[in-house]
PDB file of C-alpha atoms and ligand atoms in Angstrom:
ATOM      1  CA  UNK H 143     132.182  96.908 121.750  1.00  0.00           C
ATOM      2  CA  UNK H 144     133.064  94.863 118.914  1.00  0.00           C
ATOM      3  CA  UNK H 145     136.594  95.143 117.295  1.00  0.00           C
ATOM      4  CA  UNK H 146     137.652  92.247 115.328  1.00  0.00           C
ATOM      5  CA  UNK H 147     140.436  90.999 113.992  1.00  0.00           C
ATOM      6  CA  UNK H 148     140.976  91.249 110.109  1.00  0.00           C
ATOM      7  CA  UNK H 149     142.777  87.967 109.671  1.00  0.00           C
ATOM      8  CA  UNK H 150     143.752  87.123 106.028  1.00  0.00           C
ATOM      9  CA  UNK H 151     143.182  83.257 105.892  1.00  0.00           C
ATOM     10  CA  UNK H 152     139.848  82.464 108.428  1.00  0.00           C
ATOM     11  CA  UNK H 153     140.220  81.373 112.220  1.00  0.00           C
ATOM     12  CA  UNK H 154     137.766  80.593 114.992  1.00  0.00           C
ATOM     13  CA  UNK H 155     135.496  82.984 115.946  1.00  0.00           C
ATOM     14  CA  UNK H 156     136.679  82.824 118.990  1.00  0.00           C
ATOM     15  CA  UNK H 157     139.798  83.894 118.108  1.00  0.00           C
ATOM     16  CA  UNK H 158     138.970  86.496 115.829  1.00  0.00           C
ATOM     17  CA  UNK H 159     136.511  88.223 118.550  1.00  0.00           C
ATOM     18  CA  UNK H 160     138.924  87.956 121.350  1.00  0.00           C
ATOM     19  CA  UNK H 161     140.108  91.792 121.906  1.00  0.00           C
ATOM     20  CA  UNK H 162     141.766  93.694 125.221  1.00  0.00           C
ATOM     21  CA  UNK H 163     139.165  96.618 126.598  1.00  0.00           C
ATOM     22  CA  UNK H 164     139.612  99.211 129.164  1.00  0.00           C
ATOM     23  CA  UNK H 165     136.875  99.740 129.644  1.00  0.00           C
ATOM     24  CA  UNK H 166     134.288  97.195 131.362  1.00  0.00           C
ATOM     25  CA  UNK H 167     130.670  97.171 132.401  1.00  0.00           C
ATOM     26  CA  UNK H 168     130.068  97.213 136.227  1.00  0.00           C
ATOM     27  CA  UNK H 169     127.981  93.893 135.971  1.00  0.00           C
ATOM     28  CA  UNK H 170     128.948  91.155 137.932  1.00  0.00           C
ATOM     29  CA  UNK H 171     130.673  87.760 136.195  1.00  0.00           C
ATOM     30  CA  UNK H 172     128.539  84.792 136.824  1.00  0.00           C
ATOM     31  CA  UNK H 173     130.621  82.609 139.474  1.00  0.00           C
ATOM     32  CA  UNK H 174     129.709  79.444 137.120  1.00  0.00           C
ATOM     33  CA  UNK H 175     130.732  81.420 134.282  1.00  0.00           C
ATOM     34  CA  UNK H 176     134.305  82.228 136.284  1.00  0.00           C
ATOM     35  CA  UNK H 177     134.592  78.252 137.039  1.00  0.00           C
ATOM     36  CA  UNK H 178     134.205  77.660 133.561  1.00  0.00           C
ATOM     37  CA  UNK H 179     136.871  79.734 132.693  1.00  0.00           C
ATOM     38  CA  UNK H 180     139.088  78.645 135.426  1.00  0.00           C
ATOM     39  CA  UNK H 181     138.303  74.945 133.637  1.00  0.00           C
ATOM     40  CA  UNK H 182     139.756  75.921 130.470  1.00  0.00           C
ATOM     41  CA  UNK H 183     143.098  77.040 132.082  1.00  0.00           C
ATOM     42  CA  UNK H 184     142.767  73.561 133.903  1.00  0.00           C
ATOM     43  CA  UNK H 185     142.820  71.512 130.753  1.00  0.00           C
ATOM     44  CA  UNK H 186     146.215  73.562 129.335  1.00  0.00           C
ATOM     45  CA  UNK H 187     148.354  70.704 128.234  1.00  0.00           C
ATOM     46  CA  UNK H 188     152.026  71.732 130.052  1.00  0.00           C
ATOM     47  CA  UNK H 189     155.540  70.270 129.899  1.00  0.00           C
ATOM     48  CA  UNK H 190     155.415  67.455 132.149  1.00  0.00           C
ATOM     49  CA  UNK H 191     151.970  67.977 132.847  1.00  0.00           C
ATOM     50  CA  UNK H 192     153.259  70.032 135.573  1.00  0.00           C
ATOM     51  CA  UNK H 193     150.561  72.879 135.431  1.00  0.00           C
ATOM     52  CA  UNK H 194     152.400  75.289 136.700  1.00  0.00           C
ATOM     53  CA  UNK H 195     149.869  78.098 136.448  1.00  0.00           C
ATOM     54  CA  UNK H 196     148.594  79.180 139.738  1.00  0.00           C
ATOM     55  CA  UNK H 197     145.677  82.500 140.024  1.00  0.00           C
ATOM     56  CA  UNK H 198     144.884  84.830 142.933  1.00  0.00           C
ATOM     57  CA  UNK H 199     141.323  85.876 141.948  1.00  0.00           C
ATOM     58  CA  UNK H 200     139.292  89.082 143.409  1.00  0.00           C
ATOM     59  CA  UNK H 201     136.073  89.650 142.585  1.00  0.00           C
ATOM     60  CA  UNK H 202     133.708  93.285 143.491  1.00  0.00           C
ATOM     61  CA  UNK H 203     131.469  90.201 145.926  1.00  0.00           C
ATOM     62  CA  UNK H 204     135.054  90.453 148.231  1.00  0.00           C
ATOM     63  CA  UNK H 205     135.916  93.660 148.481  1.00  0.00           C
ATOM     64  CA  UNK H 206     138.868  93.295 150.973  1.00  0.00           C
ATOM     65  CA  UNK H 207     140.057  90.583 148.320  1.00  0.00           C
ATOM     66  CA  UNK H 208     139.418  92.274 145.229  1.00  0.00           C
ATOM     67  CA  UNK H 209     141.592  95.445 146.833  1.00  0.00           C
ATOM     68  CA  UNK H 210     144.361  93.208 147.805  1.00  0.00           C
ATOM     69  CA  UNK H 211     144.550  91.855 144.257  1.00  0.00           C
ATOM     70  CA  UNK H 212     144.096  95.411 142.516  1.00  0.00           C
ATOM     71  CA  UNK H 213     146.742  96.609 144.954  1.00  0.00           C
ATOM     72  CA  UNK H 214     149.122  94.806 143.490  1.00  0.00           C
ATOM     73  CA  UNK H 215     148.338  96.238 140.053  1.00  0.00           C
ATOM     74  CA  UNK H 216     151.219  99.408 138.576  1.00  0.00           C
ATOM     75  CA  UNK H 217     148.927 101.989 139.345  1.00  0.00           C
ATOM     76  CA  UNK H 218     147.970 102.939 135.546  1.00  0.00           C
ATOM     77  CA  UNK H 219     146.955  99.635 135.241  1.00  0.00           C
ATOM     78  CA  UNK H 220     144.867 100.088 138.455  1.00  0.00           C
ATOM     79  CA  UNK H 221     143.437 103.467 137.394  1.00  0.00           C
ATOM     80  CA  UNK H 222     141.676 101.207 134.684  1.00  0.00           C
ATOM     81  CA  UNK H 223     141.362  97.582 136.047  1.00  0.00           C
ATOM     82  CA  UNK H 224     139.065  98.759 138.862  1.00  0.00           C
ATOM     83  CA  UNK H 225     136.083  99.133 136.417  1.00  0.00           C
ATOM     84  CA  UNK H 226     136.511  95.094 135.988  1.00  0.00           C
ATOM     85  CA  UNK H 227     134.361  92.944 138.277  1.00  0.00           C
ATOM     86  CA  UNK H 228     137.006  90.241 138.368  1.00  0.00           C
ATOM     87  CA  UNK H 229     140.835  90.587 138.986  1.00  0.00           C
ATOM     88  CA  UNK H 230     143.455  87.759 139.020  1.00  0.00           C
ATOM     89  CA  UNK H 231     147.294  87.205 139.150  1.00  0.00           C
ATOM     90  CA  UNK H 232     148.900  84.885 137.196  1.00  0.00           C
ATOM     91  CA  UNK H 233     151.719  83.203 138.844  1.00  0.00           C
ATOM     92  CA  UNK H 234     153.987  80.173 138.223  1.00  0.00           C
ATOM     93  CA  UNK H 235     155.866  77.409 139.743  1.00  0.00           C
ATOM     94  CA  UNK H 236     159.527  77.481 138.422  1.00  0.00           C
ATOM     95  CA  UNK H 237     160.817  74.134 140.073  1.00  0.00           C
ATOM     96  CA  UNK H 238     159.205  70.517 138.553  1.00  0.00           C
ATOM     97  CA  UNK H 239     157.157  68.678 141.326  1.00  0.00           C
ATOM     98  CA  UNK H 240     158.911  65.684 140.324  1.00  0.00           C
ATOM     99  CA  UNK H 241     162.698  66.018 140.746  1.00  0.00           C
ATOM    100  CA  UNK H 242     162.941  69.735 141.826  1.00  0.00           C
ATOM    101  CA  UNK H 243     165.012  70.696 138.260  1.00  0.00           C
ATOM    102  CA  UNK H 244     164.359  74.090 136.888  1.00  0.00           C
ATOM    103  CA  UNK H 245     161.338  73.979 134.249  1.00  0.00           C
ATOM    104  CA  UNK H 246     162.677  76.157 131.676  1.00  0.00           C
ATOM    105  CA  UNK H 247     159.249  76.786 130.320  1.00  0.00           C
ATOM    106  CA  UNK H 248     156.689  77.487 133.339  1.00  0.00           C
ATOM    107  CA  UNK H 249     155.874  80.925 131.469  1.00  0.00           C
ATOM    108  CA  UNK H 250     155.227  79.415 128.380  1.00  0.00           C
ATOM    109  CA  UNK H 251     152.385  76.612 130.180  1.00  0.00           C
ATOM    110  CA  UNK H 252     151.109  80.281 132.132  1.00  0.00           C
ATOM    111  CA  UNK H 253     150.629  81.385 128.700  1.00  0.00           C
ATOM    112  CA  UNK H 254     149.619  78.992 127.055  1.00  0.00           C
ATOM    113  CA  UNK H 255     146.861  78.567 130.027  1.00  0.00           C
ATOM    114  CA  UNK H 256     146.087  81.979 129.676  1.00  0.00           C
ATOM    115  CA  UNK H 257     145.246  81.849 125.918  1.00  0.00           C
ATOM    116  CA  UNK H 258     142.663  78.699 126.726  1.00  0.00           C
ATOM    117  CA  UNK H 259     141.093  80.812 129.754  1.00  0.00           C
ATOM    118  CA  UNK H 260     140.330  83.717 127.492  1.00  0.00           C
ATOM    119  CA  UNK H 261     139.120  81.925 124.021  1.00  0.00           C
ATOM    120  CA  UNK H 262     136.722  80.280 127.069  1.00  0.00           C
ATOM    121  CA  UNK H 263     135.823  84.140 128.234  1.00  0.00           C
ATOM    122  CA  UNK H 264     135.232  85.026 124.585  1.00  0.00           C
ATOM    123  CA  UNK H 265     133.221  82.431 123.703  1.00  0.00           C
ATOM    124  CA  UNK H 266     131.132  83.301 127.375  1.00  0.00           C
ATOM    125  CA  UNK H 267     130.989  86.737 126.179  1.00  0.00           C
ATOM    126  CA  UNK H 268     133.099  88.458 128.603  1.00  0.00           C
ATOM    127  CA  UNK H 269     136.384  89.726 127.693  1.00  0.00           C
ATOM    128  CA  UNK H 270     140.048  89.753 129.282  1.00  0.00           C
ATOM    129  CA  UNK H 271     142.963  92.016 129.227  1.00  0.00           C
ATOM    130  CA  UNK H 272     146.266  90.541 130.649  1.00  0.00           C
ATOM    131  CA  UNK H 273     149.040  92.955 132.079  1.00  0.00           C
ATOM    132  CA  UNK H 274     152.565  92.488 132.214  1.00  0.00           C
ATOM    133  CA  UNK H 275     152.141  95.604 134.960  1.00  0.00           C
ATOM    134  CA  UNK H 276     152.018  94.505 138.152  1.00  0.00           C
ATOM    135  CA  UNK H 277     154.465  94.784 141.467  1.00  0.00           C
ATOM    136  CA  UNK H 278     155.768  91.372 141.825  1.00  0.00           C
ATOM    137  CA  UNK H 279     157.527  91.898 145.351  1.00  0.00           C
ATOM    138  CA  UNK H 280     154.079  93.421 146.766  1.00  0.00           C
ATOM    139  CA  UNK H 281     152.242  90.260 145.715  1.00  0.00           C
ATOM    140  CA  UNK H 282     154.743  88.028 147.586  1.00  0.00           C
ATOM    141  CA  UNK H 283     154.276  89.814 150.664  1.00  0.00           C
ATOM    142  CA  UNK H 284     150.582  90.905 150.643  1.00  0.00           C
ATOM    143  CA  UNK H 285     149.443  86.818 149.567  1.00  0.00           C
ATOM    144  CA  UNK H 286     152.685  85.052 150.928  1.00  0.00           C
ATOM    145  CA  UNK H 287     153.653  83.509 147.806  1.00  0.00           C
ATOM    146  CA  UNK H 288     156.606  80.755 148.149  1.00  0.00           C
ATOM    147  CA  UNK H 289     160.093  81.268 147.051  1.00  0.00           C
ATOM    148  CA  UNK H 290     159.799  79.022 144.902  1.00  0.00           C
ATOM    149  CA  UNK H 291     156.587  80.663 142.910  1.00  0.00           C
ATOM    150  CA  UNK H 292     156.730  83.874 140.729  1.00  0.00           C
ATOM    151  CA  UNK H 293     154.114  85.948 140.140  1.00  0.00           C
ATOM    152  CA  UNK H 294     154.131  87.094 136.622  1.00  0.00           C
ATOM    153  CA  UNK H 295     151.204  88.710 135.527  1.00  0.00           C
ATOM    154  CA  UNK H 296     147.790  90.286 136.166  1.00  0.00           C
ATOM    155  CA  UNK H 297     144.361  90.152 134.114  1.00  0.00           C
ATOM    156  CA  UNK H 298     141.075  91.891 134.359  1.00  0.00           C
ATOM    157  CA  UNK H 299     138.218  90.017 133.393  1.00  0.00           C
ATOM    158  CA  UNK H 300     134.113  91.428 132.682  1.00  0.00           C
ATOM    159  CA  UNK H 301     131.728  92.151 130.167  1.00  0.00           C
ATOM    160  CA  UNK H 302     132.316  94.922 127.679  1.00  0.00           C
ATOM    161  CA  UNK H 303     132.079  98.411 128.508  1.00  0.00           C
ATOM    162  CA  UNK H 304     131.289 101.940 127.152  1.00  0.00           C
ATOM    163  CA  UNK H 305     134.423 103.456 126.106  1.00  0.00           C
ATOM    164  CA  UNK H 306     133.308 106.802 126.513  1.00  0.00           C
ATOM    165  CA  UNK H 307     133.892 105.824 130.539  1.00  0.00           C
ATOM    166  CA  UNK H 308     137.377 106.182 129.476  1.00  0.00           C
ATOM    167  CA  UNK H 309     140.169 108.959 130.218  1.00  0.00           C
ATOM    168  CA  UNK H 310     140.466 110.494 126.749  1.00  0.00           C
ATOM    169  CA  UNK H 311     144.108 108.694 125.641  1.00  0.00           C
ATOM    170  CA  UNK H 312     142.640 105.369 126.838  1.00  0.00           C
ATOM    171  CA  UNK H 313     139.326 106.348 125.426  1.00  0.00           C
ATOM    172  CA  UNK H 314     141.936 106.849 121.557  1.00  0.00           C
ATOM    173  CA  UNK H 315     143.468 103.782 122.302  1.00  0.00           C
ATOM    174  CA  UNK H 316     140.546 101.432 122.544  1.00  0.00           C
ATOM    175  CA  UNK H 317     138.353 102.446 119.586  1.00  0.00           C
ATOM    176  CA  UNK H 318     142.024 102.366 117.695  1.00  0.00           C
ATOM    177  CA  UNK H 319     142.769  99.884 114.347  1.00  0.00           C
ATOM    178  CA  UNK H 320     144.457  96.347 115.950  1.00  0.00           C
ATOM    179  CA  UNK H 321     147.578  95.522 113.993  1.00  0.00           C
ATOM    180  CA  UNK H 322     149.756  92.620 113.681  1.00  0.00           C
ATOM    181  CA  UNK H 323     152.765  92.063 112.463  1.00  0.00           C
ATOM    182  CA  UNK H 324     152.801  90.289 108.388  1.00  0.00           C
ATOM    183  CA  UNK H 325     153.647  86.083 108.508  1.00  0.00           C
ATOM    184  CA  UNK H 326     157.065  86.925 106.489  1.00  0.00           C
ATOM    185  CA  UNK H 327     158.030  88.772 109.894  1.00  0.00           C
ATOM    186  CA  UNK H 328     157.944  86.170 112.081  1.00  0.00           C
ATOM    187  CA  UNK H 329     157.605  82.986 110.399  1.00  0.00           C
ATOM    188  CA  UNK H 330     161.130  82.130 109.393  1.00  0.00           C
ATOM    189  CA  UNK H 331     162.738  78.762 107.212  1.00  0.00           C
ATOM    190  CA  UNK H 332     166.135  77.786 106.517  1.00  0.00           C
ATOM    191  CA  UNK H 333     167.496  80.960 108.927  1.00  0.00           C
ATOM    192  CA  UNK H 334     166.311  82.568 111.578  1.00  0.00           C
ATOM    193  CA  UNK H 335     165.296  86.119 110.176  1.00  0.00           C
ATOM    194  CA  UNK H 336     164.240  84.649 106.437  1.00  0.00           C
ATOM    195  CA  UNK H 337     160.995  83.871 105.871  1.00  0.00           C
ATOM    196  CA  UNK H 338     159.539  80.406 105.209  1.00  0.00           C
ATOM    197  CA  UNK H 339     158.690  80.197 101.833  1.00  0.00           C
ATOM    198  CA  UNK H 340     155.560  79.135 103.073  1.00  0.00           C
ATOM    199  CA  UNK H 341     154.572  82.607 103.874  1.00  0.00           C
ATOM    200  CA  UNK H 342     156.298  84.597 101.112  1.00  0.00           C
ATOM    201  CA  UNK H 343     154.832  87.014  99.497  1.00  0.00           C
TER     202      UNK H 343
HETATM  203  C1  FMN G 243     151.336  89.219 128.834  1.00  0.00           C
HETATM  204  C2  FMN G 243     150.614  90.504 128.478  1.00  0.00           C
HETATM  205  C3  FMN G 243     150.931  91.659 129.171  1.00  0.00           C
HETATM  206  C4  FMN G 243     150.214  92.846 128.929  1.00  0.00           C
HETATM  207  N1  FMN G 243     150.437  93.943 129.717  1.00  0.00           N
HETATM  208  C5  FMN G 243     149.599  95.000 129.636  1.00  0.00           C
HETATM  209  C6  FMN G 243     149.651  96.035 130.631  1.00  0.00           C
HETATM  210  O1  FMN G 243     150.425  95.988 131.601  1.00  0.00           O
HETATM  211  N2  FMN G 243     148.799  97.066 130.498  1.00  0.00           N
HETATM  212  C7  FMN G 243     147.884  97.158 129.465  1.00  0.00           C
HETATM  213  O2  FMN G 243     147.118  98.128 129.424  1.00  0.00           O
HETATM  214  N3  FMN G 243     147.800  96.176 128.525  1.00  0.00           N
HETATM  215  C8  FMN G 243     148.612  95.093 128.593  1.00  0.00           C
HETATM  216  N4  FMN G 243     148.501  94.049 127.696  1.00  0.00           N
HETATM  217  C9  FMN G 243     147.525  94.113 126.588  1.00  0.00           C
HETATM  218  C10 FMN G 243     148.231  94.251 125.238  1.00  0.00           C
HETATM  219  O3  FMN G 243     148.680  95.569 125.069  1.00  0.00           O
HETATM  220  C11 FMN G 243     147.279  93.813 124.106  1.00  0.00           C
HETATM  221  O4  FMN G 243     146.992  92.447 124.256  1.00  0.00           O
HETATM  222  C12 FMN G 243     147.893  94.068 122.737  1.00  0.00           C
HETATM  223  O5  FMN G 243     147.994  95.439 122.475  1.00  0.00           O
HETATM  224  C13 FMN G 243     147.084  93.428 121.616  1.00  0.00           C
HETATM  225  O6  FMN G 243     145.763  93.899 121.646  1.00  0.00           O
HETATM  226  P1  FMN G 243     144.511  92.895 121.692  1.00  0.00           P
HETATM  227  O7  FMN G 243     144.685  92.017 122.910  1.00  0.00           O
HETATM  228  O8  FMN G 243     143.315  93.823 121.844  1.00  0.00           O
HETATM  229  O9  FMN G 243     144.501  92.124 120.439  1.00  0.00           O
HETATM  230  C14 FMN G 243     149.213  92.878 127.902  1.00  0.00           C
HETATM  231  C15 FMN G 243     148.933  91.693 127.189  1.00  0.00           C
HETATM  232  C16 FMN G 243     149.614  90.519 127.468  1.00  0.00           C
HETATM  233  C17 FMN G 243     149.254  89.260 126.726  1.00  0.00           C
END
């Protein structure tokens, strides 16, 4: 299904295509399809160049893996997730390589890894949809994750599906409007809170 954003000044396509579905066709994901995505997230510039991203991936070929990753899913976003052929965990490495200090920013280079893998998916014509619901203790123990790693996110990935497949609130939700919040909200100049008058209306 198609649901595009409406931006008001024009972006990629990629970009503007790039939407979060519940719903997901049972075909499989080509594997060099899947490495090609996995090369976008590889290219992610990161503080340090520490690449601190790391990804447990399960696809339906594995089905002992695939259930180990979807296990560690909250269990709406399992209910959902298991229509995906793919399923990964983000994680990330807190600690630099280089000197051990704390890198403040290993979510940011997760995220910004993230946003690379899935204009990649879009532009393959399979679609992503990242969750902030997982159980982080249960993915620790069930892929014996070091201390010093922290898993911080889960992501189904597949080709689009019928959204009539759906449960009908989920069903609501994914035919629903996308919104965004207006530039003067969060694009601020001389305070935080006041809009650059680059973006006033
Ligand atoms: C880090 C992150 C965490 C998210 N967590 C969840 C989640 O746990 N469950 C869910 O159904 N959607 C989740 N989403 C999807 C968002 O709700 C979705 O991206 C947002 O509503 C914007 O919609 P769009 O991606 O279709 O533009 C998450 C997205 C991101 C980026």
């Amino acid at each position: 299904m198609d649901k595009p954003a409406k931006p008001n000044h024009e972006i990629l396509d990629v970009l503007s295509r790039r939407w979060s579905p519940r719903a997901f066709d049972s075909r499989p994901v080509e594997q060099d399809k899947l490495l090609r995505l996995f090369e976008a997230a590889r290219w992610s510039a990161s503080s340090f160049n520490e690449q601190p991203w790391r990804f447990i991936v399960g696809t339906k070929d594995d089905p002992e893996q695939y259930e180990k990753v979807l296990s560690c899913l909250v269990e709406f976003n399992a209910s959902w997730a298991s229509g995906a052929p793919v399923v990964m965990l983000g994680l990330t490495k807190k600690t630099f390589t280089r000197g051990g200090k704390f890198n403040r920013v290993h979510q940011h280079d997760l995220g910004l890894a993230m946003g690379n893998l899935s204009a990649q998916a879009t532009a393959e014509g399979l679609f992503l949809h990242q969750m902030a619901g997982i159980e982080p203790d249960r993915v620790r123990e069930v892929f014996n994750v070091p201390e010093d790693f922290e898993p911080q996110t889960g992501c189904a990935i597949g080709y689009g599906g019928d959204p009539q497949s759906l449960p009908e609130k989920m069903r609501d939700d994914e035919v629903a409007p996308r919104t965004r919040k207006a530039f003067d909200e969060f694009i601020f100049g001389e305070a935080f809170g006041k809009p650059s008058p680059l973006v006033q209306r």
